[in-house]
Coordinates of C-alpha atoms in Angstrom, one line a residue:
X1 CA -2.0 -43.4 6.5
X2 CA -2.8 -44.9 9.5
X3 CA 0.4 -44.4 11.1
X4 CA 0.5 -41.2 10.3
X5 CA -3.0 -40.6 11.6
X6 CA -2.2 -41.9 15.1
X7 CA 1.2 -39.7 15.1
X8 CA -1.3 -36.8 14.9
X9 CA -3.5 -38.2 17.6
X10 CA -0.4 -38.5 19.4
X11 CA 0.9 -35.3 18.9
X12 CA -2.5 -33.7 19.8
X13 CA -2.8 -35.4 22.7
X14 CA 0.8 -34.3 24.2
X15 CA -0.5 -30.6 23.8
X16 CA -2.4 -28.8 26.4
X17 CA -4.7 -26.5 25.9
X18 CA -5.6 -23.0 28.0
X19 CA -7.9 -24.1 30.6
X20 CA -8.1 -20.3 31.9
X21 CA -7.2 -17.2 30.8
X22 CA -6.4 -14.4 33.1
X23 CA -6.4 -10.8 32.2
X24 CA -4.9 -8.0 34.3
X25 CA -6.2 -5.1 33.6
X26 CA -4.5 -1.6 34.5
X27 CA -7.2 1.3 34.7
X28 CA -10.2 1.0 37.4
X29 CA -13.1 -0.4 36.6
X30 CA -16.7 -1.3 38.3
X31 CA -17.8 -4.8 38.3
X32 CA -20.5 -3.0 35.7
X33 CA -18.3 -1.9 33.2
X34 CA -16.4 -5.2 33.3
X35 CA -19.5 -6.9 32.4
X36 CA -20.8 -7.8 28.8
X37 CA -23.4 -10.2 27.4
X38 CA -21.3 -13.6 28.1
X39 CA -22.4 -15.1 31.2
X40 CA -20.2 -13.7 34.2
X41 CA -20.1 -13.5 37.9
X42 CA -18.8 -10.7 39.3
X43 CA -17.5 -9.1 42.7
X44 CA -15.9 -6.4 44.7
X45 CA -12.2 -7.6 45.5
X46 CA -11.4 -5.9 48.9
X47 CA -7.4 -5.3 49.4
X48 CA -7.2 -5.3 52.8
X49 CA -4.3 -3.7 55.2
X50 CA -0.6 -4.3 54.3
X51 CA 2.3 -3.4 55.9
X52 CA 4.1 -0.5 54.6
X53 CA 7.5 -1.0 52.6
X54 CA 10.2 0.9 54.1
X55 CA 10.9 3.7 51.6
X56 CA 14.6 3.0 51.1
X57 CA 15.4 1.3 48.2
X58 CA 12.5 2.8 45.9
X59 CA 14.4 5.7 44.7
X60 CA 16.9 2.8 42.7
X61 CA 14.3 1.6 40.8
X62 CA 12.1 4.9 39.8
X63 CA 12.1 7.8 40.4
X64 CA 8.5 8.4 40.7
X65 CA 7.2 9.7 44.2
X66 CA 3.3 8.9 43.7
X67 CA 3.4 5.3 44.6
X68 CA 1.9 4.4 47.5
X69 CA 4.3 2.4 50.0
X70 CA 1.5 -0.3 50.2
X71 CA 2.0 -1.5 46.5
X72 CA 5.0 -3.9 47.4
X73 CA 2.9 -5.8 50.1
X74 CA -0.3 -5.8 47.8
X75 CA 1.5 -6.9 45.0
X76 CA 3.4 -10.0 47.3
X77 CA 0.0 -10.8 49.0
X78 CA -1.5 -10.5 45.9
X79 CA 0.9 -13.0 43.9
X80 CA 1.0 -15.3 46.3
X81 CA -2.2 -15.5 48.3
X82 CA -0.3 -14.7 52.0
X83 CA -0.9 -11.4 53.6
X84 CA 2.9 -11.0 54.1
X85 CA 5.4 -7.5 53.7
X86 CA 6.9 -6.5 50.4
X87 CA 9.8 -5.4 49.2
X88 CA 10.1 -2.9 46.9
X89 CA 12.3 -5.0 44.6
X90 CA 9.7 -7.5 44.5
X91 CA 7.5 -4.9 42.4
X92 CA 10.0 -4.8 39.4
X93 CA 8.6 -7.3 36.4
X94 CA 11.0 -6.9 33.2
X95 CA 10.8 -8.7 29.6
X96 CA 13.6 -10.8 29.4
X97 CA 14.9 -8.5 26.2
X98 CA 14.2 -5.2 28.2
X99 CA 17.4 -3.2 29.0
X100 CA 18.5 -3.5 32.3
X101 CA 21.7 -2.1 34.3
X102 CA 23.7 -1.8 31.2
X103 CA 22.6 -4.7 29.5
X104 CA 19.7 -7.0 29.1
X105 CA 16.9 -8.3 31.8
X106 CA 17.9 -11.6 30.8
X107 CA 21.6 -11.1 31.4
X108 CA 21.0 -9.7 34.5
X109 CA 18.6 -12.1 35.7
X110 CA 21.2 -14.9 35.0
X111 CA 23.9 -12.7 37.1
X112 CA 21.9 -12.4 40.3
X113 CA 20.1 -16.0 40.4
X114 CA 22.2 -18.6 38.1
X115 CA 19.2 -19.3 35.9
X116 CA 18.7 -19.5 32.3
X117 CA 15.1 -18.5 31.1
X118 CA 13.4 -19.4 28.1
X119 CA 13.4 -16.9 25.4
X120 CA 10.9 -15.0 25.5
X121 CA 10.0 -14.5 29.2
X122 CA 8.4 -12.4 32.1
X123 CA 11.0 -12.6 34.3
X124 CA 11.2 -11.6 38.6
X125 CA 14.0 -9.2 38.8
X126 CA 14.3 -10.3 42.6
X127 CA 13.6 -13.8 42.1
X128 CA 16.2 -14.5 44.7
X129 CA 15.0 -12.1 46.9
X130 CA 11.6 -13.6 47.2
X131 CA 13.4 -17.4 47.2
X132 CA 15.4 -16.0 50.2
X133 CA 12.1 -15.1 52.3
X134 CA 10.6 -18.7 51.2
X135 CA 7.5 -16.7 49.4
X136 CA 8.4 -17.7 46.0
X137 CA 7.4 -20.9 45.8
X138 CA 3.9 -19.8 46.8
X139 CA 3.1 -18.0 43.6
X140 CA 0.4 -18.7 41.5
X141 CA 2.4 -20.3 38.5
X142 CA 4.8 -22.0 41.2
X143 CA 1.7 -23.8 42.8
X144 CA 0.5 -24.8 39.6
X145 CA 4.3 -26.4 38.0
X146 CA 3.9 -28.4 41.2
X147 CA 1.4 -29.9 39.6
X148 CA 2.4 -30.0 36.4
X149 CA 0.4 -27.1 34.9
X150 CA 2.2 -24.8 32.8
X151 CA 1.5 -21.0 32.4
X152 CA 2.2 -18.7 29.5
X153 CA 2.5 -14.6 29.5
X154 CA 1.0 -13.2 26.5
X155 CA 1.5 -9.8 25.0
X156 CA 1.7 -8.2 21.7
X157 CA 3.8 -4.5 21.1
X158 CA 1.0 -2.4 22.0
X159 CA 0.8 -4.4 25.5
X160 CA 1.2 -1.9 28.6
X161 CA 4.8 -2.7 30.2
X162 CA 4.4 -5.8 32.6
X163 CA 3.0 -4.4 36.1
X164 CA 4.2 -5.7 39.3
X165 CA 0.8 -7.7 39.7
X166 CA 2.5 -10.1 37.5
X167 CA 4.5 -11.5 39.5
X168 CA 1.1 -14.1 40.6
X169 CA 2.3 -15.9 37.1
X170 CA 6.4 -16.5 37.9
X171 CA 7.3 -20.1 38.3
X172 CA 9.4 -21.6 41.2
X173 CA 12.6 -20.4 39.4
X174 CA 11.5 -16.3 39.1
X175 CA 10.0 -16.3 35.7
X176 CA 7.2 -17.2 33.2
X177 CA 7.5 -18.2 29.5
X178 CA 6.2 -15.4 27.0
X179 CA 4.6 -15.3 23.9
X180 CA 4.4 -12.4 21.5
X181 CA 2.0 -11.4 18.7
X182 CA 2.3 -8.9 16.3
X183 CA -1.3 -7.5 17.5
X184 CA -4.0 -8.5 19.8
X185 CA -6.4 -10.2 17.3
X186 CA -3.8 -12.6 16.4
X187 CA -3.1 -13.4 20.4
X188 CA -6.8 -14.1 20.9
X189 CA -7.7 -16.2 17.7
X190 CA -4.3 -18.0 18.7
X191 CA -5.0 -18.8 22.6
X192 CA -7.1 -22.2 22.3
X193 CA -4.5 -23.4 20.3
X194 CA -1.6 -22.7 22.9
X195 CA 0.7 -25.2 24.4
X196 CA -0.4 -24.1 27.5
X197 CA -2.7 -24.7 30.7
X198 CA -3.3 -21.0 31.5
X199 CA -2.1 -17.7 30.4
X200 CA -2.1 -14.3 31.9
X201 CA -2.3 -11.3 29.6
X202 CA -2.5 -7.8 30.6
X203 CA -4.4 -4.6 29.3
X204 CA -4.3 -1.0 29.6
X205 CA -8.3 -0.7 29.9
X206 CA -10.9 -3.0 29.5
X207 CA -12.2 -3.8 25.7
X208 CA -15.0 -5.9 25.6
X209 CA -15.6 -5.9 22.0
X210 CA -11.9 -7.6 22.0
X211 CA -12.0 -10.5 23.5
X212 CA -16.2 -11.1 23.3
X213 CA -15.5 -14.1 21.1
X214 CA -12.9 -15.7 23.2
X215 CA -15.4 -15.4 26.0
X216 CA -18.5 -16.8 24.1
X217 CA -15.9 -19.8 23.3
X218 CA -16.6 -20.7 27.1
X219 CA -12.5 -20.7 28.1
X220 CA -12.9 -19.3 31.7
X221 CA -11.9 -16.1 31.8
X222 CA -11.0 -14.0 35.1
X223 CA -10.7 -10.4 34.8
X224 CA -9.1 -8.3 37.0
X225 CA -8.8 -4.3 37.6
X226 CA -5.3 -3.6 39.7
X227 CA -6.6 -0.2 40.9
X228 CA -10.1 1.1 41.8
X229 CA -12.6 3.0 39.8
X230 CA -12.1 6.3 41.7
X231 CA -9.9 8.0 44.7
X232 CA -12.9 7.4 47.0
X233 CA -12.6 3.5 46.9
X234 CA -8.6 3.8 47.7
X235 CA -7.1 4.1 50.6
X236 CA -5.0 1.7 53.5
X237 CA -7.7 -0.7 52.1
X238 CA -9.0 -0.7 48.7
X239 CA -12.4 -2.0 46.3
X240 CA -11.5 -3.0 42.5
X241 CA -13.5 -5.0 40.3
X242 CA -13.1 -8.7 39.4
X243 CA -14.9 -10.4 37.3
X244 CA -15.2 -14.4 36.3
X245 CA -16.7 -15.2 32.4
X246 CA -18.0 -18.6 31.9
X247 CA -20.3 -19.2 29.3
X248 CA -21.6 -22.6 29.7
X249 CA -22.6 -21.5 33.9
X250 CA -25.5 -18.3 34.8
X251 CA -24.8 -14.7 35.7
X252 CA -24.2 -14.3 39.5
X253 CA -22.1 -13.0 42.3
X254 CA -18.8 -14.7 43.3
X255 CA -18.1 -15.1 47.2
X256 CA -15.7 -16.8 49.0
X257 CA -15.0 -18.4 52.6
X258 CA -12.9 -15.2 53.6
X259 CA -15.4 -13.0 53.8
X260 CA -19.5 -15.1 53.2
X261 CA -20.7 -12.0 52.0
X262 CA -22.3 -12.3 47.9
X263 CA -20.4 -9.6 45.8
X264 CA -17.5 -9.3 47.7
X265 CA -14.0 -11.4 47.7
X266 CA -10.3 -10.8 49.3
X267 CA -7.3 -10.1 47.1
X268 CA -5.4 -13.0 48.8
X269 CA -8.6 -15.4 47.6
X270 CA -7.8 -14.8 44.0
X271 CA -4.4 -17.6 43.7
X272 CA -6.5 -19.9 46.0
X273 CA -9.5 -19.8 43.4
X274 CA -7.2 -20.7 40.1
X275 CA -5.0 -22.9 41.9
X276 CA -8.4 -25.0 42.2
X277 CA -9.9 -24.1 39.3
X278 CA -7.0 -24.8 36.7
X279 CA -4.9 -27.7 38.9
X280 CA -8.1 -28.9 41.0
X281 CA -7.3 -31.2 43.9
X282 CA -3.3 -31.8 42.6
X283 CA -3.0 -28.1 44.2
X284 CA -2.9 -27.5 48.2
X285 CA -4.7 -23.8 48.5
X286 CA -4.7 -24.5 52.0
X287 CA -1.2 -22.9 52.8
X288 CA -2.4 -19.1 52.2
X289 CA -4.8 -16.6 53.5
X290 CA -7.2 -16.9 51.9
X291 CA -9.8 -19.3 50.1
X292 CA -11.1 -20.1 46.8
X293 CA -14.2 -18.4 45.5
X294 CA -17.3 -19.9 44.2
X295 CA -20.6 -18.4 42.7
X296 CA -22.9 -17.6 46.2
X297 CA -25.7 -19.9 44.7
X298 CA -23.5 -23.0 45.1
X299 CA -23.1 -22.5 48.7
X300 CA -25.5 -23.2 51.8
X301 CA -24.8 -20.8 54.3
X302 CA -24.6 -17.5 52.1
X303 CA -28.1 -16.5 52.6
X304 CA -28.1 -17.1 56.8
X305 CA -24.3 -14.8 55.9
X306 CA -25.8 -12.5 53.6
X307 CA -28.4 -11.5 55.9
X308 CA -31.9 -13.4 54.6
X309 CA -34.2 -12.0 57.0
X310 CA -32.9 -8.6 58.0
X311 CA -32.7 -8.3 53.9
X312 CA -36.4 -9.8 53.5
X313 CA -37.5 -7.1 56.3
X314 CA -35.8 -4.4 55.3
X315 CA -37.2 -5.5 51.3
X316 CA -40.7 -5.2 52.8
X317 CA -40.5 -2.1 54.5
X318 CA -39.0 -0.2 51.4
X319 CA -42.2 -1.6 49.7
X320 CA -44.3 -0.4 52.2
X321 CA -43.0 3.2 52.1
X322 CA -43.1 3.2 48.5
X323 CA -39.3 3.1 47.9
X324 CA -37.5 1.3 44.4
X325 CA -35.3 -1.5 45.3
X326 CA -31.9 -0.5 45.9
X327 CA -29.7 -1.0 43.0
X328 CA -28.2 -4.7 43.8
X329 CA -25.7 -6.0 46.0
X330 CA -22.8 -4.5 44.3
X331 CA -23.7 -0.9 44.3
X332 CA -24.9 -1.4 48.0
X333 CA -20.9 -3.0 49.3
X334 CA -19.6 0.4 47.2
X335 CA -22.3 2.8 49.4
X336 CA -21.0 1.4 52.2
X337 CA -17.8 1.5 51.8
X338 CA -18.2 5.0 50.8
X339 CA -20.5 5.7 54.2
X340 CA -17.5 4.2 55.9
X341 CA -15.2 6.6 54.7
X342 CA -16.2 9.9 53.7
X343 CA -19.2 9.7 56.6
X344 CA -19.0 7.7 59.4
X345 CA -15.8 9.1 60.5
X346 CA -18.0 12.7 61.2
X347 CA -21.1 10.5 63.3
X348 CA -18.4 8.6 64.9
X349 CA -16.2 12.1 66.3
X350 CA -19.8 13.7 67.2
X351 CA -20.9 11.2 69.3
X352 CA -17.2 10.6 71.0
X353 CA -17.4 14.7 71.3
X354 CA -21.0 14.5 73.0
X355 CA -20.1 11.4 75.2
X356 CA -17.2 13.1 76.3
X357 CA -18.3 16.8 76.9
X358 CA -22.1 14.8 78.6
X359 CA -19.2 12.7 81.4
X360 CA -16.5 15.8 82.1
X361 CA -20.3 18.2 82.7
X362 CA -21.3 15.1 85.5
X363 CA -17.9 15.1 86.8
X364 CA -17.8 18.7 87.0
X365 CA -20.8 19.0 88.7
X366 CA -20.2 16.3 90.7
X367 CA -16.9 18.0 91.8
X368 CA -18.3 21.6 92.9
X369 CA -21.0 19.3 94.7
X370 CA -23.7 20.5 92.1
X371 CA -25.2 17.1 91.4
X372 CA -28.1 17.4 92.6
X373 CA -30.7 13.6 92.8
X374 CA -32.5 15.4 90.0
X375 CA -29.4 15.9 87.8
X376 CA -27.6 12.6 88.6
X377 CA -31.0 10.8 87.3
X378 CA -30.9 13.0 84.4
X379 CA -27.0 12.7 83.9
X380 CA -27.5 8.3 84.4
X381 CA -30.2 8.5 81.6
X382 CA -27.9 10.4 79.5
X383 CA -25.1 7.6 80.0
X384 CA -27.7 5.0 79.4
X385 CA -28.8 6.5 76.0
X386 CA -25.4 7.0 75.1
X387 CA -24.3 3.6 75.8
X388 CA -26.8 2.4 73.5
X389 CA -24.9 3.5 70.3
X390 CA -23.2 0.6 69.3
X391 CA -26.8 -1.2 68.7
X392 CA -27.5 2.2 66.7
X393 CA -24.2 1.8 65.0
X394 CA -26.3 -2.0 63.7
X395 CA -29.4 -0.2 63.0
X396 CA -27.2 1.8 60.7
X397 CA -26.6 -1.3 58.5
X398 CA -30.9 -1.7 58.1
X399 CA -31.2 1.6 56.8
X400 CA -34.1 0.8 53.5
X401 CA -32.6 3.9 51.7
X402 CA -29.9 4.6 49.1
X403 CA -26.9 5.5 51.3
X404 CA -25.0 6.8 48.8
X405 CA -25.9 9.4 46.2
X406 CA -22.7 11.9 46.3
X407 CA -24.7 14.2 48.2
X408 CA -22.0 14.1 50.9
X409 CA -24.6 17.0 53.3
X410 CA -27.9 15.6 51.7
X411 CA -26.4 11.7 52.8
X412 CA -25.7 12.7 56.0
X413 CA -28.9 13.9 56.7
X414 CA -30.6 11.4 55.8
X415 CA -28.2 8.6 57.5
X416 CA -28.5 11.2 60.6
X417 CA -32.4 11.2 60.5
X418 CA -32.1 7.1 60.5
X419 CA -29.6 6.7 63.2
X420 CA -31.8 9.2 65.5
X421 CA -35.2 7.1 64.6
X422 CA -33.1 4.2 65.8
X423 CA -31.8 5.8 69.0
X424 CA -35.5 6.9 70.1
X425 CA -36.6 3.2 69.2
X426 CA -33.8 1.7 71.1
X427 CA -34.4 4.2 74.1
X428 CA -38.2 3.1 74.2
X429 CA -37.2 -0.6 74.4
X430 CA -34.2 0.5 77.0
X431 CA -37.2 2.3 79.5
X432 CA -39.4 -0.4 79.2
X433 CA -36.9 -3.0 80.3
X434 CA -35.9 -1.3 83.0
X435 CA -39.3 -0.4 84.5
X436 CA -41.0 -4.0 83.3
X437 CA -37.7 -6.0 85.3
X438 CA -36.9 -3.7 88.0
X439 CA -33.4 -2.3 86.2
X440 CA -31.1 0.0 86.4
X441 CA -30.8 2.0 83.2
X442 CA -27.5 1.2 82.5
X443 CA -27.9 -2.2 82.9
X444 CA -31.3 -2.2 80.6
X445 CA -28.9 -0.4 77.6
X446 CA -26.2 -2.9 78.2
X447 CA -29.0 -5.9 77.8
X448 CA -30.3 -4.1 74.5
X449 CA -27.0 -3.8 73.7
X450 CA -26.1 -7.3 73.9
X451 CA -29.6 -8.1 72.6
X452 CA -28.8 -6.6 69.2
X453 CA -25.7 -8.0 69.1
X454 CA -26.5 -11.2 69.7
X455 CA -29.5 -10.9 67.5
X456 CA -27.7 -9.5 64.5
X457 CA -25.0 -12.3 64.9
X458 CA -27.3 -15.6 65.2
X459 CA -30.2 -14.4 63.3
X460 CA -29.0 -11.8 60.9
X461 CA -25.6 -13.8 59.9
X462 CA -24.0 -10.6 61.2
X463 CA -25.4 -8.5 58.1
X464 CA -25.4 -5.4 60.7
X465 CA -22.4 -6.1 62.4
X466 CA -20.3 -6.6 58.9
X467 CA -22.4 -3.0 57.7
X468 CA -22.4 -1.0 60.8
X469 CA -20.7 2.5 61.4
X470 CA -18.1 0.4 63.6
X471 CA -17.1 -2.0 61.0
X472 CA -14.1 0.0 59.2
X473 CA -11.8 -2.1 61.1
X474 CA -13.3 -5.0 59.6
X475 CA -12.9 -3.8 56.1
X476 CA -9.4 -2.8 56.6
X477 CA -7.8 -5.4 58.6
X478 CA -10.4 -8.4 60.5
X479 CA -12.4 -10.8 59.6
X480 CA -15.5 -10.0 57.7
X481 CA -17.9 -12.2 59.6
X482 CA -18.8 -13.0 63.0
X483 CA -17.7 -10.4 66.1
X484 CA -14.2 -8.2 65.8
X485 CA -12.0 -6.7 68.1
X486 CA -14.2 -3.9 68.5
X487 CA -17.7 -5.7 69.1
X488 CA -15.7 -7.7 71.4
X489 CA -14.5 -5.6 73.1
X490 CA -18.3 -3.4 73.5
X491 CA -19.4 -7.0 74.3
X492 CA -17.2 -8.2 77.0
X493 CA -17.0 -5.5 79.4
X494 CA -21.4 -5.0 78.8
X495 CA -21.9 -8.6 79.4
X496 CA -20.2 -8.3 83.1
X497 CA -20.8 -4.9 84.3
X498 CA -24.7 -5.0 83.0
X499 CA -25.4 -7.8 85.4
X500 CA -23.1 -6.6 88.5
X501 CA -25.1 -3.5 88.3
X502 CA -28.9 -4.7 88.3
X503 CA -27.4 -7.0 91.4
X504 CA -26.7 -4.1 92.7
X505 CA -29.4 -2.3 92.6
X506 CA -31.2 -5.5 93.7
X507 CA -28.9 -5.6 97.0
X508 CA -28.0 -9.2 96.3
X509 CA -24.1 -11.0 96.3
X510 CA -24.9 -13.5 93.8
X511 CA -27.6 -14.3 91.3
X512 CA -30.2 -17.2 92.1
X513 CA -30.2 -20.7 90.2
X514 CA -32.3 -19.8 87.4
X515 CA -30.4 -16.4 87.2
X516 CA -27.3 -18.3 86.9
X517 CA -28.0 -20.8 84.2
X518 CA -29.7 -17.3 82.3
X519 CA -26.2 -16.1 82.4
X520 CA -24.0 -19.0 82.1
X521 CA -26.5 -19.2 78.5
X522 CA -26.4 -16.0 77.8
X523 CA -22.4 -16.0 77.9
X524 CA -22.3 -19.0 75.9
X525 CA -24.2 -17.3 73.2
X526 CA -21.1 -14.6 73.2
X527 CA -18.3 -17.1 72.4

């Protein structure tokens, strides 16, 4: 009895047991309708700017013309947690028993890369493809066999066909082992029980009611929507909801390194986040783009990131006008995303139409010899005010109301109305420089300029920089914190020609000492 009892203990101890469950789920969803009464923490995940697949090769493996020629590079940067080009053979995911080019996947997967999978399996129909370009062994499930975790692809008849997305499961040799079930109550009483140390399961939309007691057992649980909610969160870039179920931890927002802003998380952070979560410190996340996620509580720098005191302020001033809060951090990164794209193209073309028509009327005049002292003070203040839009562009991002109704005339308005407030505020401050310190204008708006900037950045965590009618370069392609390419390059060329032209108008070569160290400070600050 005793022996026999020991076998068992044996036996049981030689078993793994799912550590994490991940479920791919097909339809768009919002972080809201992901959510349920477990405890969860949830997030936007931001796809950012892929290359393109070249369009050969599709039509030999559908004949569909809706996909978008993103979806190979999202689905390798995706699967592998590297920001690299797809193929469009890397997209095709096949059952090992499905019928393929005459025959079986299987037999056609043991044609084109020599390997014998386990039956069942998920299996990489250009497993050697990917081995070629050196990306395979960067997978998910290849990171984790490295360390000796073992993953497991579950599905049951009724399962949606495999997606490309699945390809973040396939081991170092192009495939996963599989596991069917007659339906999807039998897969989910059966997953603590599986000889596994993950699995990945995929659903056509999101049931709740489902899996609710496979959550409340406290297995982590990542789920993930492949597309967005709507058309007007899709694009070169891309929102879709993710959400993380742990029972035994408090509801919250998941953040990560990649982008220190609470609610929102990169695509390529996703393999970085289970490769520590289900392998821990036996798995090097280090070699991808991105980095792993964490609930924002647990960290010390997301409040100064997140914006503590610009968010305190602008909390106090919608108390003071009477306003509700804002619906929560979530629904706020989906306003702007929305202000990004449906609106702030308009602002952005009106004011590059006014800047433009305000300098060809001064040349113009200038070239008839119209410009009178009058007009060319007139036509400098003009400049001055204008070059102050980029620090509007921040005010923007400070902006106490709802930014985002659906109201596409009645949003505008009221985003127009704000920006304008900001602009006379900003011009105030500009005149007042300039007469208090004996400035030229255009140096005054290139110092409030730089001001806000530098404000925004160092006191703000760059909350207006990341939110600002500028920013859609950081959403699509930069980093989401500290200064891009395009406050960079406002910044640079402000930071010398500002000085140079209150020199200038001073008459002098060179500042003085303590104009000198001001600078030398002051340009310190901007790198």
């Amino acid at each position: 009895m005793l022996t026999l009892l020991m076998a068992l203990s044996l036996l049981t101890d030689g078993q793994a047991s799912p550590q994490l469950v991940l479920v791919l789920v097909h339809e768009g969803q919002t972080p809201e309708a992901l959510s349920g009464a477990v405890p969860h923490q949830a997030a936007w995940l931001l796809w950012k700017r892929v290359p393109p697949a070249e369009p050969s090769g599709w039509s030999e493996l559908s004949d569909s013309s809706d996909e978008s020629p993103w979806l190979p590079s999202r689905v390798v940067s995706f699967a592998t947690g590297r920001r690299v080009a797809g193929h469009w053979a890397d997209t095709l995911m096949m059952l090992d028993s499905a019928p393929f080019e005459g025959g079986s996947a299987r037999q056609a997967f043991r044609r084109r890369t020599g390997q014998q999978p386990p039956h069942p399996a998920l299996l990489a129909m250009n497993a050697g493809g990917l081995m070629t370009r050196g990306l395979l062994p960067y997978t998910l499930g290849a990171r984790l066999e490295q360390a000796g975790k073992r993953g497991l692809y579950l599905y049951t008849p009724h399962s949606p066909p495999p997606s490309p997305y699945a390809l973040i499961g396939v081991g170092s040799q192009g495939f996963i082992p599989a596991h069917e079930f007659p339906d999807f109550e039998s897969l989910r009483v059966a997953i603590p029980t599986l000889d596994a140390d993950w699995v990945l399961l995929e659903m056509a939309r999101w049931d709740y009611a489902t899996l609710e007691l496979l959550l409340a057992e406290g297995i982590e649980t990542w789920v993930i929507t492949l597309q967005p909610p709507d058309a007007g969160l899709d694009g070169i870039a891309r929102l879709t909801a993710v959400v993380r179920y742990a029972a035994r931890e408090q509801r919250g927002l998941l953040t990560s390194a990649s982008t220190r802003w609470a609610g929102l998380m990169l695509e390529v952070d996703i393999v970085p986040t289970l490769a520590q979560a289900i392998g821990g410190d036996k798995v090097d996340w280090r070699t991808g783009s991105g980095a792993p996620a964490f609930e924002v509580r647990l960290s010390d720098w997301h409040a100064f990131w997140n914006g503590l005191l610009p968010r305190t302020a602008t909390r106090a001033l919608r108390q003071s006008l009477g306003l509700s809060e804002h619906r929560g951090a979530l629904e706020r990164i989906e306003e702007h995303w929305r202000v990004q794209h449906e609106i702030a193209p308009a602002i952005l073309a009106s004011v590059a139409l006014l800047g433009t028509v305000w300098v060809l009327s001064g040349l113009l005049l200038w070239r008839i010899g119209r410009l009178s002292s009058s007009l060319r003070s007139l036509y400098s203040t003009g400049l001055a005010v204008l070059l102050l839009f980029p620090a509007v562009s921040i005010w923007h991002s400070y902006c106490p109301f709802e930014l985002w109704t659906g109201d596409v005339a009645g949003d505008a308005s009221v985003i127009a109305g704000w920006l304008v407030g900001g602009w006379v505020v900003l011009a105030l401050a500009m005149a007042m420089l300039a007469r208090t310190a004996d400035m030229p204008l255009l140096s005054a708006a290139g110092v409030i300029v730089l001001g806000v900037i530098l404000l925004d950045t160092y006191l703000g965590g760059g909350y207006g920089v990341n939110r600002s009618l500028l920013a859609l370069y950081l959403w699509e392609g930069a980093r989401l914190y500290g200064l891009d390419n395009t406050y960079l390059g406002i910044a640079l060329p402000i930071a010398l020609l500002a000085p140079a032209g209150w020199l200038e108008h001073l008459g002098r070569m060179r500042p003085g000492t303590r104009g000198f160290i001001a600078l030398s400070a002051f340009y310190a600050l901007l790198t």
